[in-house]
XYZ file of C-alpha atoms in Angstrom:
418
model
C -24.787 13.682 11.835
C -24.600 10.635 9.469
C -22.019 7.903 9.045
C -19.900 9.606 6.309
C -19.975 12.930 8.129
C -18.870 11.180 11.321
C -16.037 9.552 9.423
C -14.867 12.952 8.181
C -14.982 14.401 11.665
C -12.976 11.472 12.935
C -10.404 11.933 10.289
C -9.485 15.245 11.836
C -9.068 13.613 15.238
C -7.217 10.410 14.361
C -3.579 10.656 13.455
C -2.094 7.478 14.836
C -2.836 4.182 16.558
C -2.578 5.984 19.985
C -5.497 8.237 19.291
C -7.437 5.813 17.158
C -7.933 2.888 19.586
C -9.943 2.350 22.752
C -8.269 3.282 26.032
C -7.604 -0.326 27.071
C -5.915 -1.011 23.780
C -3.756 2.133 24.091
C -2.676 0.888 27.512
C -1.767 -2.499 25.989
C 0.220 -0.756 23.282
C 2.213 1.150 25.891
C 2.939 -2.085 27.669
C 4.085 -3.762 24.466
C 6.428 -0.871 23.671
C 7.796 -0.895 27.255
C 8.423 -4.633 27.029
C 10.188 -4.264 23.685
C 12.436 -1.519 25.029
C 13.156 -3.384 28.244
C 13.717 -6.832 26.642
C 14.748 -7.174 23.014
C 14.495 -10.988 23.053
C 10.850 -11.327 22.014
C 10.501 -13.325 18.775
C 7.398 -12.950 16.668
C 6.157 -15.246 13.932
C 6.031 -12.149 11.756
C 6.591 -8.422 11.991
C 4.432 -6.303 9.681
C 6.016 -2.964 8.777
C 3.302 -0.421 7.873
C -0.309 0.080 9.050
C -2.217 0.997 5.837
C -4.793 -1.241 4.233
C -2.149 -3.780 3.088
C -0.464 -4.091 6.450
C -3.714 -4.266 8.365
C -4.932 -6.998 6.075
C -1.762 -9.002 6.531
C -2.123 -8.593 10.321
C -5.755 -9.836 10.105
C -4.798 -12.847 8.008
C -2.098 -13.893 10.430
C -4.183 -13.219 13.514
C -7.022 -15.364 12.193
C -4.683 -18.424 12.409
C -3.243 -17.295 15.762
C 0.201 -16.371 14.555
C 2.062 -14.176 17.070
C 2.409 -11.039 14.902
C 3.473 -7.474 15.588
C 2.491 -4.509 13.365
C 4.704 -1.373 13.597
C 3.109 1.673 12.096
C 4.821 4.983 11.421
C 1.465 6.834 11.142
C 2.282 8.179 7.591
C -0.119 7.073 4.850
C -0.108 7.774 1.085
C -3.922 8.196 0.973
C -4.241 10.364 4.061
C -4.773 13.647 2.136
C -7.832 12.384 0.289
C -11.324 13.094 1.702
C -12.754 9.664 1.137
C -11.867 6.097 0.049
C -13.937 4.829 -2.845
C -14.379 1.532 -4.766
C -13.856 -0.415 -1.429
C -16.984 -2.520 -1.297
C -18.747 -2.200 2.087
C -16.636 0.748 2.973
C -17.302 3.137 0.041
C -16.987 6.760 1.000
C -15.158 6.273 4.338
C -12.390 8.653 5.377
C -9.047 6.802 5.355
C -8.540 7.483 9.064
C -11.964 6.111 9.947
C -11.197 2.974 7.876
C -7.984 2.396 9.831
C -9.701 3.045 13.162
C -12.410 0.611 12.340
C -9.887 -2.064 11.247
C -7.645 -1.597 14.363
C -10.668 -1.687 16.653
C -11.652 -5.057 15.229
C -8.083 -6.426 15.162
C -7.681 -5.507 18.864
C -9.898 -8.492 19.704
C -7.234 -10.936 18.493
C -4.910 -11.746 21.339
C -2.047 -12.907 19.085
C -2.039 -9.595 17.166
C -0.124 -6.555 18.530
C -0.017 -3.046 17.098
C 2.332 -0.198 18.039
C 3.299 3.227 16.808
C 6.897 3.387 15.691
C 9.242 3.696 12.779
C 11.299 0.705 11.669
C 14.746 1.947 11.035
C 16.640 -1.270 10.270
C 16.039 -4.982 9.648
C 19.034 -7.305 9.870
C 19.102 -10.694 8.251
C 20.947 -13.512 10.068
C 23.158 -14.407 7.078
C 21.732 -17.293 5.091
C 20.417 -19.147 8.186
C 16.669 -18.890 7.654
C 16.246 -21.870 9.873
C 17.403 -19.833 12.873
C 14.759 -19.199 15.618
C 14.772 -15.504 14.685
C 16.419 -15.002 11.291
C 15.430 -11.290 11.346
C 16.118 -8.579 13.839
C 13.885 -5.499 13.619
C 14.987 -2.138 15.075
C 12.409 0.571 15.655
C 12.110 4.025 17.172
C 8.957 4.818 19.122
C 7.131 8.183 19.512
C 8.918 8.808 22.826
C 12.250 8.684 20.979
C 13.180 5.406 22.686
C 14.480 2.504 20.581
C 13.750 -1.140 20.751
C 14.535 -4.438 19.047
C 12.489 -7.551 18.384
C 13.203 -10.825 16.544
C 11.045 -12.198 13.784
C 10.706 -15.418 11.825
C 9.172 -13.535 8.876
C 8.837 -9.957 7.659
C 5.983 -8.294 5.762
C 6.950 -5.025 4.169
C 3.852 -2.820 3.800
C 5.816 0.353 3.669
C 4.011 2.034 0.831
C 4.989 4.785 -1.564
C 5.331 8.564 -1.355
C 4.150 10.751 -4.247
C 6.685 13.309 -5.446
C 4.524 16.415 -5.712
C 5.959 19.364 -7.722
C 6.689 22.543 -5.799
C 4.261 24.574 -7.871
C 2.309 26.724 -5.393
C -1.082 25.281 -4.594
C -0.464 21.739 -5.819
C 0.743 20.053 -2.635
C -1.659 22.112 -0.491
C -4.604 20.714 -2.480
C -3.344 17.198 -3.172
C -6.158 14.732 -2.618
C -8.798 17.482 -2.418
C -9.430 18.370 -6.010
C -6.174 17.146 -7.426
C -6.041 13.384 -7.778
C -4.154 10.622 -9.600
C -6.789 7.845 -9.673
C -10.113 8.198 -11.548
C -11.483 5.010 -9.900
C -10.732 6.493 -6.471
C -11.997 10.046 -6.995
C -13.418 10.431 -10.525
C -17.131 9.909 -10.029
C -17.357 12.829 -7.576
C -16.211 15.203 -10.339
C -18.188 13.862 -13.283
C -19.604 16.419 -15.722
C -17.318 19.099 -14.322
C -14.538 20.993 -16.264
C -11.456 18.846 -15.713
C -7.763 19.195 -16.167
C -4.862 16.831 -16.752
C -1.505 17.649 -15.065
C 1.324 15.679 -16.637
C 4.114 15.719 -19.144
C 3.000 15.555 -22.796
C 3.783 11.886 -23.137
C 1.284 10.988 -20.387
C -1.547 13.311 -21.429
C -3.360 11.182 -24.009
C -3.351 8.105 -21.767
C -4.808 10.074 -18.896
C -7.487 11.560 -21.205
C -8.434 7.948 -22.096
C -8.899 7.086 -18.410
C -11.176 9.975 -17.604
C -13.000 10.344 -20.958
C -16.153 8.849 -19.481
C -16.333 11.563 -16.838
C -16.537 14.609 -19.118
C -15.522 15.870 -22.516
C -14.480 19.237 -21.231
C -10.810 18.516 -20.547
C -7.641 20.615 -20.803
C -4.217 18.950 -20.717
C -1.829 21.171 -18.717
C 1.607 19.835 -19.893
C 3.545 22.694 -18.272
C 6.051 23.464 -21.030
C 6.756 19.834 -22.013
C 5.310 20.144 -25.556
C 8.721 20.186 -27.180
C 9.986 18.464 -30.343
C 11.894 15.869 -28.260
C 8.842 15.093 -26.053
C 6.530 14.889 -29.140
C 8.825 12.327 -30.677
C 8.787 10.284 -27.422
C 4.948 10.628 -27.282
C 4.675 9.351 -30.888
C 6.436 6.125 -29.840
C 4.439 5.736 -26.616
C 0.972 6.608 -28.011
C 0.911 6.441 -31.828
C -1.792 8.783 -33.110
C -1.946 10.718 -29.855
C -2.324 14.103 -31.517
C -5.159 12.999 -33.736
C -6.845 11.379 -30.761
C -6.734 14.570 -28.740
C -8.056 16.545 -31.674
C -10.988 14.058 -32.145
C -11.697 14.405 -28.382
C -11.527 18.218 -28.704
C -8.864 18.270 -25.958
C -6.897 21.506 -25.515
C -3.200 21.099 -24.874
C -2.061 23.977 -22.625
C 1.770 24.330 -22.814
C 2.234 27.464 -20.761
C 4.209 27.120 -17.533
C 2.025 26.949 -14.463
C 2.855 29.634 -11.875
C 0.378 28.407 -9.284
C -3.060 27.104 -8.406
C -5.529 29.072 -6.280
C -8.583 27.408 -4.708
C -11.824 29.255 -5.366
C -14.253 26.746 -3.896
C -13.951 23.793 -1.516
C -15.801 20.681 -2.641
C -15.593 19.163 0.805
C -17.461 22.031 2.491
C -20.967 20.482 2.058
C -20.617 16.753 2.759
C -23.646 14.536 2.092
C -24.403 12.918 5.473
C -24.916 9.338 4.343
C -24.274 8.788 0.651
C -21.035 6.834 -0.272
C -20.600 9.224 -3.251
C -21.831 12.698 -4.049
C -20.684 15.587 -6.247
C -17.699 17.550 -4.834
C -17.683 21.047 -6.278
C -14.091 22.161 -6.050
C -12.985 25.129 -8.233
C -9.446 26.268 -8.977
C -7.818 29.128 -10.837
C -4.708 28.139 -12.794
C -2.241 31.018 -13.130
C 0.562 30.980 -15.631
C 3.848 32.853 -15.922
C 2.231 34.699 -18.827
C -1.212 35.255 -20.304
C -4.752 34.894 -18.834
C -5.670 32.370 -16.100
C -7.926 29.354 -16.571
C -10.473 27.841 -14.223
C -10.967 24.102 -13.678
C -13.111 22.088 -11.169
C -10.572 19.229 -10.639
C -7.383 17.690 -11.922
C -6.041 14.253 -12.586
C -2.274 14.162 -12.325
C 0.579 11.830 -13.230
C 3.428 12.531 -10.820
C 6.284 10.165 -9.991
C 6.490 8.252 -6.713
C 9.200 6.644 -4.606
C 9.569 4.125 -1.796
C 8.342 5.646 1.451
C 10.901 3.621 3.404
C 14.353 2.400 2.611
C 14.376 -0.552 5.044
C 13.495 -3.113 2.410
C 16.220 -2.096 -0.024
C 18.750 -1.651 2.789
C 18.112 -5.240 4.007
C 18.778 -6.546 0.493
C 15.395 -6.727 -1.165
C 15.835 -6.284 -4.893
C 14.171 -3.315 -6.533
C 12.359 -3.732 -9.845
C 11.667 -0.350 -11.423
C 11.982 1.298 -7.994
C 9.513 -1.203 -6.454
C 10.159 -4.071 -4.019
C 10.450 -7.251 -6.059
C 7.678 -9.695 -5.191
C 6.890 -13.084 -6.694
C 3.141 -13.494 -7.055
C 3.466 -17.272 -7.378
C 5.086 -17.447 -3.922
C 2.709 -15.194 -1.977
C 4.583 -12.010 -2.875
C 7.793 -13.220 -1.340
C 10.861 -11.159 -2.253
C 14.275 -12.452 -3.168
C 14.907 -12.890 0.546
C 13.229 -16.037 1.890
C 10.717 -15.159 4.585
C 10.361 -11.535 3.478
C 7.183 -10.469 1.692
C 6.347 -7.134 -0.028
C 2.757 -6.021 -0.289
C 0.610 -3.030 -1.176
C 1.783 -0.083 -3.225
C 5.471 -0.698 -2.330
C 5.807 -3.917 -4.308
C 6.538 -4.375 -8.005
C 3.147 -5.645 -9.183
C 2.384 -1.983 -10.093
C -1.233 -2.096 -8.870
C -2.029 0.687 -6.486
C -5.487 0.762 -4.922
C -7.022 -0.147 -1.600
C -8.836 -3.436 -2.601
C -5.688 -4.759 -4.227
C -3.574 -3.695 -1.211
C -5.871 -5.666 1.030
C -5.763 -8.640 -1.285
C -1.958 -8.577 -1.343
C -1.866 -8.472 2.500
C -4.114 -11.529 2.731
C -2.201 -13.401 0.052
C 1.125 -12.841 1.817
C -0.492 -13.866 5.191
C -1.652 -17.146 3.761
C 1.674 -18.103 2.113
C 3.605 -16.895 5.210
C 1.577 -19.047 7.596
C 1.846 -22.113 5.403
C 5.580 -21.588 4.999
C 6.048 -21.420 8.778
C 3.792 -24.360 9.295
C 5.896 -26.410 6.884
C 9.085 -25.405 8.664
C 7.533 -26.368 11.975
C 6.471 -29.669 10.560
C 9.895 -30.392 9.158
C 11.545 -29.432 12.496
C 9.107 -31.699 14.364
C 9.719 -34.663 12.128
C 13.485 -34.172 12.180
C 13.456 -34.021 16.015
C 11.289 -37.186 16.222
C 13.509 -39.125 13.817
C 16.661 -37.672 15.311
C 17.843 -36.476 11.946
C 19.304 -33.189 10.895
C 17.395 -30.913 8.589
C 18.977 -28.610 6.076
C 15.998 -26.337 5.295
C 18.009 -24.399 2.697
C 18.106 -27.436 0.424
C 14.677 -28.800 1.258
C 11.516 -27.736 -0.655
C 9.040 -27.983 2.231
C 6.058 -29.373 0.385
C 4.328 -32.398 1.964
C 5.796 -34.873 -0.495
C 9.330 -33.693 0.071
C 8.930 -33.712 3.884
C 7.526 -37.283 3.662
C 10.325 -38.546 1.512
C 13.073 -36.872 3.597
C 11.745 -37.980 6.970
C 10.267 -41.425 6.155
C 13.620 -42.971 5.488
C 12.544 -45.387 2.739
C 12.485 -49.149 2.615
C 15.777 -49.451 4.483
C 14.178 -47.933 7.542
C 12.540 -50.342 9.987
C 9.645 -47.940 10.430
C 9.115 -47.246 6.706
C 5.556 -46.072 6.171
C 5.386 -46.552 2.389
C 5.064 -44.176 -0.492
C 3.672 -40.640 -0.256
C 0.434 -41.704 -2.132
C -0.207 -44.414 0.431
């Protein structure tokens, strides 16, 4: 049957953690949920919200250093509609569901990592007291409809984005299967085929630039946005855009799209083993007036929004509609102990390899931050001193200087460098 073909078949079968994990792991998940519902006093080192590539990577990074971490996954994924994931080295051409199954199957071997189906509905912050045993309280609803609560020392928001697909007939139905937004993710499979751009006029020239190496036969479907006002805005955004499109011999189609009709399914004849192969989709574009046009595939620029509101509702700042994240602090948000990773954060990079990188980056910083807090607490307890973590930058030098006591202390151990 072939590895890629098997991945596609599994994609039809796998819709959640419950159906994607071995039986013994499913049983463990049921026990975890039962324990959460029965006893809301469990405190995790971290709770990861979201089970896409970013969340799974964060879970892996924390499990590798034996942090007690819980991942809660709603089972809704931005890249689920697409046939295959690409540009993911070592996993090129896998179906997204197979990738998640493979990751979860491996993560199930780590005893400190737990994964459950559920939707996080609320995260409460314990005021400004981030030194509390559980500064965060996470509320979730599980597939049975039951609710549960857990405590957390840290939060990782891997909640993702949702694309806002226009209600034009045929667009949503074929999203991810002939209509794409990322040429790196799906372009090579449609190289040398008649292509279309679906965007407002002010985005068209930029999109043509991105896919110009795939084919020169491109039509920009701007859907009635070629107006004097939009042309002026496009002049500011892309000076010389009109000349550029003329030099590229790109047709700008301004008629209003009435609907798309699929004429051929590019996923009908999967190559059994190759990570990439031509996908021969074909669509008819109907307009409110005039003759139809046929295209093999489309690259679109549609807006997106936060898939979940839990980050914003708990107080995470939004930058341009994205969760603010400081790259110099491991993608920590404006709330200490809360990290935002993957598509949801404000670094504006949206692809699987970067999502995985962001998950690992947050996991490393989170673990070190907790370790420093634990070190400070241990030293404070040993020296019978109080520790105000809010005013203490917990780097090794600061901990040393705060806990050593200096020359007036009988047990002074000298300067940090010594």
